[in-house]
Coordinates of C-alpha atoms in Angstrom, one line a residue:
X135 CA 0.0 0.0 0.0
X136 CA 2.5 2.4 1.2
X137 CA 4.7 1.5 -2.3
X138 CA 1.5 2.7 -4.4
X139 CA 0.7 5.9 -2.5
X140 CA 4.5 6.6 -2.9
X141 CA 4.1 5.8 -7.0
X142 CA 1.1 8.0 -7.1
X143 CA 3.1 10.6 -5.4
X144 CA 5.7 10.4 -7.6
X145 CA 3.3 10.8 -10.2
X146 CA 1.3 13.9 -9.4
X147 CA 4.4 15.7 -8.8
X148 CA 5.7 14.6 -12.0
X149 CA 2.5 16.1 -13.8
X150 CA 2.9 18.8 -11.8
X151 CA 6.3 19.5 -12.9
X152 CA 5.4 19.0 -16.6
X153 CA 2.4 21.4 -16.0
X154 CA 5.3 24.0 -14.6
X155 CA 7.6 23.5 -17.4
X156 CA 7.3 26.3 -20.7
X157 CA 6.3 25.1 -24.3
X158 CA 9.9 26.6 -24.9
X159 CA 11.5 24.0 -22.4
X160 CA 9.5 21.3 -23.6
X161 CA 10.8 22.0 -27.2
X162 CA 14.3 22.4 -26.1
X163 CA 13.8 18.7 -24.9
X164 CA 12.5 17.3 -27.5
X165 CA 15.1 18.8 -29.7
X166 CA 17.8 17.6 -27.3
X167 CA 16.3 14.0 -27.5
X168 CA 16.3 14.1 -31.8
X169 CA 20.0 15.4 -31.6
X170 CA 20.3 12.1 -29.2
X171 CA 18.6 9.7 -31.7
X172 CA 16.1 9.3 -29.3
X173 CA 13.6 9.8 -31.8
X174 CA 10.4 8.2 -29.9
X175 CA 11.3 10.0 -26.3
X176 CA 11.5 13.1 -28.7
X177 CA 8.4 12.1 -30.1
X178 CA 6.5 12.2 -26.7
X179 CA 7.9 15.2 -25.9
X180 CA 6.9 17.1 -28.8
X181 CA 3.6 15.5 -28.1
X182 CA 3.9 16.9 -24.1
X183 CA 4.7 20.3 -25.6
X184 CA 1.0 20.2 -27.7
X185 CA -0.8 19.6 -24.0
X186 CA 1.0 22.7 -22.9
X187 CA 0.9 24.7 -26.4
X188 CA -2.1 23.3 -28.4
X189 CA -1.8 24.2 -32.1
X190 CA 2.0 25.3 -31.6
X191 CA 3.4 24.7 -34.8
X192 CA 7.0 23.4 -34.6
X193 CA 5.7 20.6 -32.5
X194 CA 3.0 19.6 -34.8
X195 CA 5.8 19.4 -37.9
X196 CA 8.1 17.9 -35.4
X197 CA 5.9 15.2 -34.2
X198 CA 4.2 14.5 -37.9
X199 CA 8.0 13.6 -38.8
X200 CA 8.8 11.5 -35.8
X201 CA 5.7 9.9 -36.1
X202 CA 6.6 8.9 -39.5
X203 CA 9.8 7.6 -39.2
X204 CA 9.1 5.8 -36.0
X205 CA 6.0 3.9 -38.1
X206 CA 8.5 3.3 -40.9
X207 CA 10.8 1.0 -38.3
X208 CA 7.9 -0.7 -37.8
X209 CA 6.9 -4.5 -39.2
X210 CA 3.3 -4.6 -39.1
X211 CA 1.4 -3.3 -41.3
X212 CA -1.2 -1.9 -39.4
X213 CA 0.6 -0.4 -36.5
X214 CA 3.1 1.7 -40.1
X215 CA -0.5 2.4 -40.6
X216 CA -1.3 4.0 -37.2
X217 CA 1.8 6.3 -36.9
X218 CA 1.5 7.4 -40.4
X219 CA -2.2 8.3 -40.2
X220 CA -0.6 10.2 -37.0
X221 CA 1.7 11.9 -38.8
X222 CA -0.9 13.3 -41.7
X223 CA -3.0 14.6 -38.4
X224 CA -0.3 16.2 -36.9
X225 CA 0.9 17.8 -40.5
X226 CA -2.8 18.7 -40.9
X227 CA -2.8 20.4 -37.5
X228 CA -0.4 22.5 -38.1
X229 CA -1.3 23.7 -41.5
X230 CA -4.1 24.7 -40.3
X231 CA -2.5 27.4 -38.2
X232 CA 0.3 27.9 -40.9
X233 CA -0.8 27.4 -44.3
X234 CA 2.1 28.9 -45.7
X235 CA 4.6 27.2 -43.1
X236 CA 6.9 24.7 -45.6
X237 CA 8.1 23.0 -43.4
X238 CA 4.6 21.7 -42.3
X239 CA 3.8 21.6 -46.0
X240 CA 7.1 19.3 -46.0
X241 CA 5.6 17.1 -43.2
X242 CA 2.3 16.7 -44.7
X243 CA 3.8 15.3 -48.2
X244 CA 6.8 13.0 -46.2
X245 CA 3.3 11.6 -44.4
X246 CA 0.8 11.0 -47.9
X247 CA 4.6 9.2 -49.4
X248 CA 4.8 7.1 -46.6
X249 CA 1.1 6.0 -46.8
X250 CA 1.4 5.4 -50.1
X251 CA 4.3 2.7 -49.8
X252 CA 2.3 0.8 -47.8
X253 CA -1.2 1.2 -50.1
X254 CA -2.3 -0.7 -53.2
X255 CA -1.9 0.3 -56.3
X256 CA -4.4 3.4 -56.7
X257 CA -3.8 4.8 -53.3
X258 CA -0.6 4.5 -54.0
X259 CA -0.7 7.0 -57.7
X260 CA -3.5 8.9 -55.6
X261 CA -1.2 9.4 -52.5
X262 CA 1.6 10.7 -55.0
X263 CA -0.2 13.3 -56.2
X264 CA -0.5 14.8 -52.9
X265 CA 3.4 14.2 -52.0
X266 CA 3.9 16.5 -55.8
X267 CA 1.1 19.1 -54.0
X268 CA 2.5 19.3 -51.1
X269 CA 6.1 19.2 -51.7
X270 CA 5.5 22.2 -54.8
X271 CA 4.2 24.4 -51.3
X272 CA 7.2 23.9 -49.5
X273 CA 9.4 24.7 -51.9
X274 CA 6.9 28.1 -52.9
X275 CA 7.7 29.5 -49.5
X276 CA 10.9 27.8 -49.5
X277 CA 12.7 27.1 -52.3
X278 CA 15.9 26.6 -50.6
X279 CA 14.5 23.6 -48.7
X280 CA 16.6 20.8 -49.1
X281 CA 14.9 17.8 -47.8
X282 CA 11.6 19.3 -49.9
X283 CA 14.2 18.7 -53.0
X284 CA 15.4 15.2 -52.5
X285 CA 11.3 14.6 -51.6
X286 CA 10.6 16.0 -55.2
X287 CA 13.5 13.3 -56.3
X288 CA 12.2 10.4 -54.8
X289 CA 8.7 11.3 -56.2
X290 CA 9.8 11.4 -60.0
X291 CA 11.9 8.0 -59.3
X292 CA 9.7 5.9 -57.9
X293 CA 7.2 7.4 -60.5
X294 CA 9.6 6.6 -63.4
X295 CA 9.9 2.9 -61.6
X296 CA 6.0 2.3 -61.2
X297 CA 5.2 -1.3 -62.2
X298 CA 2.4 -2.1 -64.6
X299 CA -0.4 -2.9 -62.0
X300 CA 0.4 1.2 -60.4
X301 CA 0.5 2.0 -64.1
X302 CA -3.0 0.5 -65.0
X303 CA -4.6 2.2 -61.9
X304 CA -3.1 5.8 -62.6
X305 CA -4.5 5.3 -66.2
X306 CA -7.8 4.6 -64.6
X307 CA -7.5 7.5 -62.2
X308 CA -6.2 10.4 -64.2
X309 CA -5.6 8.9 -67.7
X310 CA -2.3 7.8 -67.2
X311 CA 1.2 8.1 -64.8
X312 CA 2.2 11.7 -63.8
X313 CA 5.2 12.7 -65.3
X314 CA 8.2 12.0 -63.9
X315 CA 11.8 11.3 -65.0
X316 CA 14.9 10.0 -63.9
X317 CA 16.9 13.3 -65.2
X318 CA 14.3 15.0 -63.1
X319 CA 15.1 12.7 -60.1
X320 CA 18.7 13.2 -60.6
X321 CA 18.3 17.2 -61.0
X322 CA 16.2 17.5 -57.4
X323 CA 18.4 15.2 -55.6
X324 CA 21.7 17.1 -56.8
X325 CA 20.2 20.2 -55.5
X326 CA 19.3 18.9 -52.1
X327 CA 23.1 17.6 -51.9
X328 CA 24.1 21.2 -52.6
X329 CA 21.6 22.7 -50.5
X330 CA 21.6 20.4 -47.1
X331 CA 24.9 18.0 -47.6
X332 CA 24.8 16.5 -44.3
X333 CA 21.4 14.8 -45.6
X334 CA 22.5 11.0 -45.3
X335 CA 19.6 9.6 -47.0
X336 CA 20.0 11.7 -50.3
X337 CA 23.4 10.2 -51.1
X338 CA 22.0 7.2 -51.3
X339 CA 19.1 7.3 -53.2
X340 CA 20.7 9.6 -55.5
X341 CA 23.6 6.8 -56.2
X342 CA 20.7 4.7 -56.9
X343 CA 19.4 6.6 -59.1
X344 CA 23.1 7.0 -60.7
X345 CA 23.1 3.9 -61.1
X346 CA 20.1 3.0 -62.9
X347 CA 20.6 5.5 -65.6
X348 CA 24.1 4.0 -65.6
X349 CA 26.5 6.4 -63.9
X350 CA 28.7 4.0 -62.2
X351 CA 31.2 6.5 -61.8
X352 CA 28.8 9.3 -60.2
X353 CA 27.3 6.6 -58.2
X354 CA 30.5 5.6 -56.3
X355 CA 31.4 9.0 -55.8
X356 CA 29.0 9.9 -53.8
X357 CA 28.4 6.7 -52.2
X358 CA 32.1 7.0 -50.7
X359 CA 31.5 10.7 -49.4
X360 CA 28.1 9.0 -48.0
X361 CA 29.6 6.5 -46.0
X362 CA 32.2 9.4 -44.5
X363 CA 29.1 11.4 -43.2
X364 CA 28.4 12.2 -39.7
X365 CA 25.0 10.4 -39.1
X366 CA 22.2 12.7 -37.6
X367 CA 19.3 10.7 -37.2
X368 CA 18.1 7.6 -36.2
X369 CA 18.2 6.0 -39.3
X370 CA 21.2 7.1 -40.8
X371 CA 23.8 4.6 -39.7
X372 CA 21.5 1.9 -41.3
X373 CA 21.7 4.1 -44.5
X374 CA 25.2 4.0 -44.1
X375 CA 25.6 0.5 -44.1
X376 CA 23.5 0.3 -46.7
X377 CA 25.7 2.2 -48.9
X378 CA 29.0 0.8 -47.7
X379 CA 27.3 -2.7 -48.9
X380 CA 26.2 -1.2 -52.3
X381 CA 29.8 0.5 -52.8
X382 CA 31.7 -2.7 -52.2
X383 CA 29.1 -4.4 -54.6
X384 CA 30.5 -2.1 -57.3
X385 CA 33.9 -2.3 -56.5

């Protein structure tokens, strides 16, 4: 008994200390934790800082892209589902407040391309077209945004890659596939490795891209200043493996 009434104590005062804390604090946290690669802990913070601060933001775009790669590490289906559908609401939620904010414009096209890897085949075309929307927007207000471009370089390579089944569907949809080229891929993810180089993930999907439209050379290039990088998030020494595996493939 006395153990429980302790834990309760312990509890209160701990709600009571988050209820004392700023948004500003809570932020400062959060941010703290991403720099950590404590991306879920960040995750609940930014969520912490929307009890104190509804409709603040920074913590919506924050926890839409947390949300999303946290459902990405994820193996079932329906829980990927769950945390992405999270991350369109938190995206949503801040546009709302910030139409014109591109980085939640950003947030809400990184959450429609992560549904639409998991969807069939017409989700998947229609969930494109609103990763192209809302990607254009971020780059309107931002065109300097470097994660926006290599989101605008993934879109026209997976749309140049579509199989026949996506194919059929988008013809069914909007009368056929939405343009999209590799030369375009390659274009959007050269700018975002000129605009935001310490991007881990662009290296390599743009030596992949390199590589498909047969620029072996270009490809290793950039796969050996990938592996060199300085990983910033969660994912990146996983990318980084991945590309040391790819570059000794070629070698």
């Amino acid at each position: 008994m006395l153990k429980k009434t302790i834990l309760l104590l312990l509890a209160c005062w701990a709600s009571l200390f988050a209820k004392a804390q700023t948004v500003e604090e809570i932020i400062a946290q959060a941010q703290q934790l991403e720099k950590q690669m404590k991306e879920n802990e960040s995750l609940e913070k930014y969520k912490e800082a929307l009890q104190v601060s509804p409709g603040h933001v920074l913590a919506f775009t924050q926890a839409s892209l947390l949300a999303g790669r946290e459902g990405a590490r994820l193996k079932d289906k329906a829980a990927k589902q769950e945390y992405f559908n999270n991350a369109k609401i938190y995206a949503y939620e801040a546009l709302k407040v910030e139409p014109e904010n591109a980085e939640a414009n950003y947030a809400m096209a990184v959450a429609w391309a992560r549904i639409g890897q998991i969807s069939g085949a017409k989700e998947k075309v229609a969930a494109a077209k609103e990763v192209k929307k809302y990607a254009d927007l971020a780059l309107k207000f931002k065109p300097d945004y470097g994660e926006a471009w290599h989101l605008v370089g993934k879109w026209n390579f997976d749309l140049y890659n579509l199989g026949s089944i996506e194919k059929a569907a988008a013809k069914v949809l909007f009368g056929g596939v939405p343009p999209g080229t590799m030369e375009d891929a390659i274009a959007a993810y050269e700018k975002c490795l000129k605009l935001k180089p310490s991007f881990i993930l662009n290296y390599l999907d743009l030596a992949l891209a390199y590589r498909q439209n047969n620029q072996e050379t270009q490809a290793m290039e950039v796969l050996n200043k990938g592996v060199r990088m300085r990983p910033i998030y969660q994912d990146d020494p996983g990318y980084k493996a991945e590309m040391k595996k790819l570059l000794d493939a070629m070698q």
